[in-house]
Structure formats: structure tokens, C-alpha cells
């Protein structure tokens, strides 16, 4: 079993990226094993500020760190604002990257990235910057052909999720790649794998 934490880069109530994540949440139920999914809201996080960080952040910050720390896989879908991820998403990553009293919850976290917009390119131009920031935060970004959801205005929606078979297949492929990455790390960290881990580091 793996726990997915889903993060939409948009704070809009009717965000197409949130619909993408609803689609991911639904398809997880059809994958092998039993998987959980939780949506992490980012709209309530205050602007990052070092003084507030030294004071322990806010309740929303502490809850966000707790949720991400408990995740096996982080799955982010972002829009593109002038060619980059929105400020709200960057702000969330700034908070999550801070270690506080322990390790950053992003450190070593298996993370899948996708994007969506009504435009034809599906906010693809926001992905490199997002991936770069995640890498600098220590996240383990899943290597996968970019999945960018374009033309969202013409995609059929049922029960709050997209139903286009090609799109569902692409999102499923990304989710499976994330699960494979997590399973590899989980096996590597298992007690019986200590010898293998030492040998790999020699």
C-alpha cells in the first residue's frame, strides 16, 4: 500500500489541475494494491517568512509538513503563470523544504509532476522550473515522459474527474512509475537489504 498526497498548484475552486488530481485519485483505486490519496490544500499557508519559521510556522504549515512527511508519494499538478509555477505553489515548497526540528518532509520524497491548462501545451512550460525547485529541495522526482494536460475545455468530465481514455492512461503510467520508484526505495531500506545497501555504496 502507498499513500499519495496530491497537491494542486492552483488555489482556484474550479481549477483544472484539481480535476486532474481527482482523476488520479480515482484511477489509484484500479491499480494493484490498496492505495490512499489525500489532497493537500495550499491556499491557507502564509507567505514564507524566516521569523515565522523560527516561531514554528503556523498551524497550517505544521499540518502541511505532517501530511507530506506521512506520504509515500507526492503528486503535483500545476498551471503555468507566465511560464512558471504559481507563487502559491512555490510558497508551499519553500515551507516544506524547511527542516525545522527534523528533516525536511521533501527530502527523498518520491514526487510525480504533471500540469494542466486550457491551452494546447497544457502548462508544460511550468514543469522544468517546478522540477528544478523540487530537486533543490531534495525531492526524488519521478523520471517520466512529461504529462501535460492541454485543451481541458474540450475534455469530458464525469463526477468531477476527466474520463478521456488517453489522458487516464498517461496519468496512470505516471502514477505507476511513482509507485515503482517508491517500491524500489522501500525494498532498498528494508532490514534484509542492509547488505545490498552497503555493497551499493562501496
CSV table of C-alpha atoms in Angstrom, one decimal:
chain,number,residue,atom,x,y,z
A,1,UNK,CA,0.0,0.0,0.0
A,2,UNK,CA,1.2,3.5,-0.7
A,3,UNK,CA,-0.1,6.9,0.5
A,4,UNK,CA,-0.4,9.6,-2.2
A,5,UNK,CA,-0.6,13.2,-1.2
A,6,UNK,CA,-2.0,15.3,-4.1
A,7,UNK,CA,-1.1,19.0,-4.5
A,8,UNK,CA,-2.7,21.3,-6.9
A,9,UNK,CA,-0.7,24.4,-7.8
A,10,UNK,CA,-3.8,26.4,-8.3
A,11,UNK,CA,-5.9,27.8,-5.4
A,12,UNK,CA,-9.0,28.3,-7.7
A,13,UNK,CA,-12.1,26.4,-6.7
A,14,UNK,CA,-12.7,25.2,-10.2
A,15,UNK,CA,-9.0,24.5,-11.1
A,16,UNK,CA,-8.4,22.1,-14.0
A,17,UNK,CA,-5.4,20.9,-12.1
A,18,UNK,CA,-7.6,19.9,-9.2
A,19,UNK,CA,-9.7,17.9,-11.6
A,20,UNK,CA,-6.5,16.2,-12.8
A,21,UNK,CA,-5.8,15.2,-9.3
A,22,UNK,CA,-9.3,13.9,-8.8
A,23,UNK,CA,-8.7,11.8,-11.9
A,24,UNK,CA,-5.5,10.4,-10.3
A,25,UNK,CA,-7.3,9.7,-7.1
A,26,UNK,CA,-9.9,7.7,-8.9
A,27,UNK,CA,-7.5,5.7,-11.0
A,28,UNK,CA,-5.4,4.7,-8.0
A,29,UNK,CA,-8.4,2.5,-6.9
A,30,UNK,CA,-7.9,0.4,-10.0
A,31,UNK,CA,-4.1,-0.1,-9.6
A,32,UNK,CA,-2.7,-3.2,-7.9
A,33,UNK,CA,-2.6,-3.0,-4.2
A,34,UNK,CA,-4.6,-0.7,-1.9
A,35,UNK,CA,-3.6,3.0,-2.1
A,36,UNK,CA,-4.7,6.1,-0.1
A,37,UNK,CA,-4.9,9.6,-1.5
A,38,UNK,CA,-5.2,12.9,0.3
A,39,UNK,CA,-5.5,16.4,-1.2
A,40,UNK,CA,-3.2,18.9,0.5
A,41,UNK,CA,-4.6,22.5,0.3
A,42,UNK,CA,-2.0,25.2,0.0
A,43,UNK,CA,-4.2,28.3,0.0
A,44,UNK,CA,-4.1,28.6,3.8
A,45,UNK,CA,-0.3,28.7,4.0
A,46,UNK,CA,1.0,32.1,5.0
A,47,UNK,CA,3.7,33.8,2.9
A,48,UNK,CA,7.1,32.3,3.9
A,49,UNK,CA,8.9,34.4,6.4
A,50,UNK,CA,12.0,33.4,8.4
A,51,UNK,CA,10.7,35.0,11.6
A,52,UNK,CA,7.5,33.0,11.4
A,53,UNK,CA,9.6,29.9,10.6
A,54,UNK,CA,11.7,30.3,13.7
A,55,UNK,CA,8.5,30.6,15.7
A,56,UNK,CA,7.4,27.2,14.3
A,57,UNK,CA,5.3,28.4,11.4
A,58,UNK,CA,1.5,28.4,11.6
A,59,UNK,CA,-0.9,25.6,12.3
A,60,UNK,CA,-1.5,25.3,8.5
A,61,UNK,CA,2.3,25.0,7.9
A,62,UNK,CA,2.7,22.4,10.7
A,63,UNK,CA,-0.2,20.4,9.3
A,64,UNK,CA,1.1,20.5,5.8
A,65,UNK,CA,4.5,19.3,6.9
A,66,UNK,CA,2.9,16.5,8.9
A,67,UNK,CA,0.8,15.4,5.9
A,68,UNK,CA,3.7,15.4,3.4
A,69,UNK,CA,6.0,13.6,5.9
A,70,UNK,CA,3.5,10.8,6.1
A,71,UNK,CA,3.2,10.4,2.3
A,72,UNK,CA,4.9,7.8,0.3
A,73,UNK,CA,4.4,9.7,-3.0
A,74,UNK,CA,3.8,13.4,-3.6
A,75,UNK,CA,1.8,14.0,-6.8
A,76,UNK,CA,1.8,17.7,-8.0
A,77,UNK,CA,-0.2,19.2,-10.8
A,78,UNK,CA,0.5,22.8,-11.7
A,79,UNK,CA,-0.8,25.5,-14.0
A,80,UNK,CA,1.6,27.9,-15.7
A,81,UNK,CA,1.6,31.6,-14.7
A,82,UNK,CA,3.8,33.5,-17.2
A,83,UNK,CA,5.8,30.3,-17.9
A,84,UNK,CA,6.4,29.2,-14.3
A,85,UNK,CA,4.6,27.6,-11.4
A,86,UNK,CA,2.2,29.8,-9.4
A,87,UNK,CA,3.5,31.7,-6.4
A,88,UNK,CA,1.3,29.8,-4.1
A,89,UNK,CA,2.9,26.5,-5.1
A,90,UNK,CA,6.4,27.9,-4.8
A,91,UNK,CA,5.5,29.3,-1.4
A,92,UNK,CA,4.3,25.8,-0.3
A,93,UNK,CA,7.5,24.2,-1.4
A,94,UNK,CA,9.5,26.9,0.4
A,95,UNK,CA,7.7,26.0,3.6
A,96,UNK,CA,8.0,22.2,3.0
A,97,UNK,CA,11.7,22.5,2.3
A,98,UNK,CA,12.5,23.9,5.7
A,99,UNK,CA,13.7,21.2,8.1
A,100,UNK,CA,12.5,22.8,11.4
A,101,UNK,CA,13.2,20.4,14.2
A,102,UNK,CA,13.8,17.4,11.9
A,103,UNK,CA,14.4,16.6,8.3
A,104,UNK,CA,12.5,18.4,5.5
A,105,UNK,CA,9.5,16.3,4.5
A,106,UNK,CA,10.5,16.8,0.9
A,107,UNK,CA,13.9,15.2,1.4
A,108,UNK,CA,14.0,11.9,-0.6
A,109,UNK,CA,10.2,12.1,-1.2
A,110,UNK,CA,9.1,10.4,-4.4
A,111,UNK,CA,7.4,13.1,-6.4
A,112,UNK,CA,5.4,12.9,-9.6
A,113,UNK,CA,4.8,16.1,-11.6
A,114,UNK,CA,2.2,17.0,-14.2
A,115,UNK,CA,0.5,20.1,-15.4
A,116,UNK,CA,-2.8,21.3,-17.0
A,117,UNK,CA,-4.3,24.3,-18.7
A,118,UNK,CA,-7.0,25.1,-21.2
A,119,UNK,CA,-4.2,25.9,-23.7
A,120,UNK,CA,-2.8,23.4,-26.1
A,121,UNK,CA,0.5,23.0,-24.3
A,122,UNK,CA,-1.1,22.1,-21.0
A,123,UNK,CA,1.2,24.4,-19.0
A,124,UNK,CA,4.2,22.3,-20.0
A,125,UNK,CA,6.5,25.3,-19.7
A,126,UNK,CA,5.9,25.4,-15.9
A,127,UNK,CA,7.3,21.9,-15.4
A,128,UNK,CA,11.1,22.5,-15.7
A,129,UNK,CA,11.1,25.2,-13.1
A,130,UNK,CA,9.0,23.1,-10.7
A,131,UNK,CA,11.2,20.1,-11.2
A,132,UNK,CA,14.3,22.2,-10.6
A,133,UNK,CA,12.9,23.6,-7.3
A,134,UNK,CA,11.9,20.1,-6.2
A,135,UNK,CA,15.4,18.8,-7.0
A,136,UNK,CA,17.0,21.6,-4.9
A,137,UNK,CA,14.6,20.7,-2.1
A,138,UNK,CA,15.9,17.1,-2.1
A,139,UNK,CA,12.8,15.5,-3.6
A,140,UNK,CA,13.2,12.4,-5.7
A,141,UNK,CA,11.4,13.5,-8.9
A,142,UNK,CA,10.0,10.6,-11.0
A,143,UNK,CA,11.7,10.2,-14.3
A,144,UNK,CA,8.9,10.0,-16.9
A,145,UNK,CA,7.9,11.5,-20.2
A,146,UNK,CA,6.2,14.8,-19.4
A,147,UNK,CA,2.5,14.5,-18.9
A,148,UNK,CA,0.8,17.9,-19.7
A,149,UNK,CA,-2.9,18.1,-20.0
A,150,UNK,CA,-3.9,20.6,-22.6
A,151,UNK,CA,-7.3,21.6,-24.1
A,152,UNK,CA,-9.1,21.0,-20.8
A,153,UNK,CA,-12.1,22.8,-22.0
A,154,UNK,CA,-12.9,20.1,-24.5
A,155,UNK,CA,-12.3,17.1,-22.2
A,156,UNK,CA,-15.3,15.3,-20.8
A,157,UNK,CA,-15.8,15.3,-17.1
A,158,UNK,CA,-17.8,12.9,-15.0
A,159,UNK,CA,-18.2,13.0,-11.3
A,160,UNK,CA,-15.5,15.7,-11.0
A,161,UNK,CA,-12.8,13.9,-13.0
A,162,UNK,CA,-11.6,13.5,-16.6
A,163,UNK,CA,-12.7,10.4,-18.5
A,164,UNK,CA,-10.7,10.7,-21.7
A,165,UNK,CA,-9.0,7.2,-22.0
A,166,UNK,CA,-5.8,8.6,-23.4
A,167,UNK,CA,-5.4,11.1,-20.6
A,168,UNK,CA,-6.3,8.5,-18.0
A,169,UNK,CA,-3.7,6.1,-19.4
A,170,UNK,CA,-1.0,8.8,-19.3
A,171,UNK,CA,-1.8,9.7,-15.7
A,172,UNK,CA,-1.9,6.0,-14.8
A,173,UNK,CA,1.5,5.5,-16.4
A,174,UNK,CA,2.9,8.4,-14.3
A,175,UNK,CA,1.3,7.0,-11.1
A,176,UNK,CA,2.7,3.5,-11.8
A,177,UNK,CA,6.2,5.0,-12.3
A,178,UNK,CA,5.9,6.7,-9.0
A,179,UNK,CA,4.8,3.5,-7.3
A,180,UNK,CA,7.7,1.6,-8.8
A,181,UNK,CA,10.1,4.3,-7.6
A,182,UNK,CA,8.6,4.1,-4.1
A,183,UNK,CA,8.7,0.3,-4.1
A,184,UNK,CA,12.4,0.4,-5.1
A,185,UNK,CA,13.2,2.7,-2.2
A,186,UNK,CA,11.1,0.7,0.2
A,187,UNK,CA,12.9,-2.5,-0.7
A,188,UNK,CA,16.3,-0.8,-0.5
A,189,UNK,CA,15.5,0.4,3.0
A,190,UNK,CA,14.1,-3.0,4.2
A,191,UNK,CA,16.1,-4.7,7.0
A,192,UNK,CA,17.1,-7.6,4.8
A,193,UNK,CA,18.6,-5.1,2.3
A,194,UNK,CA,21.3,-3.7,4.6
A,195,UNK,CA,24.0,-5.8,3.0
A,196,UNK,CA,22.8,-4.8,-0.5
A,197,UNK,CA,22.8,-1.1,0.5
A,198,UNK,CA,26.3,-1.3,1.9
A,199,UNK,CA,27.6,-3.0,-1.2
A,200,UNK,CA,25.9,-0.4,-3.4
A,201,UNK,CA,27.6,2.3,-1.6
A,202,UNK,CA,31.1,0.8,-1.8
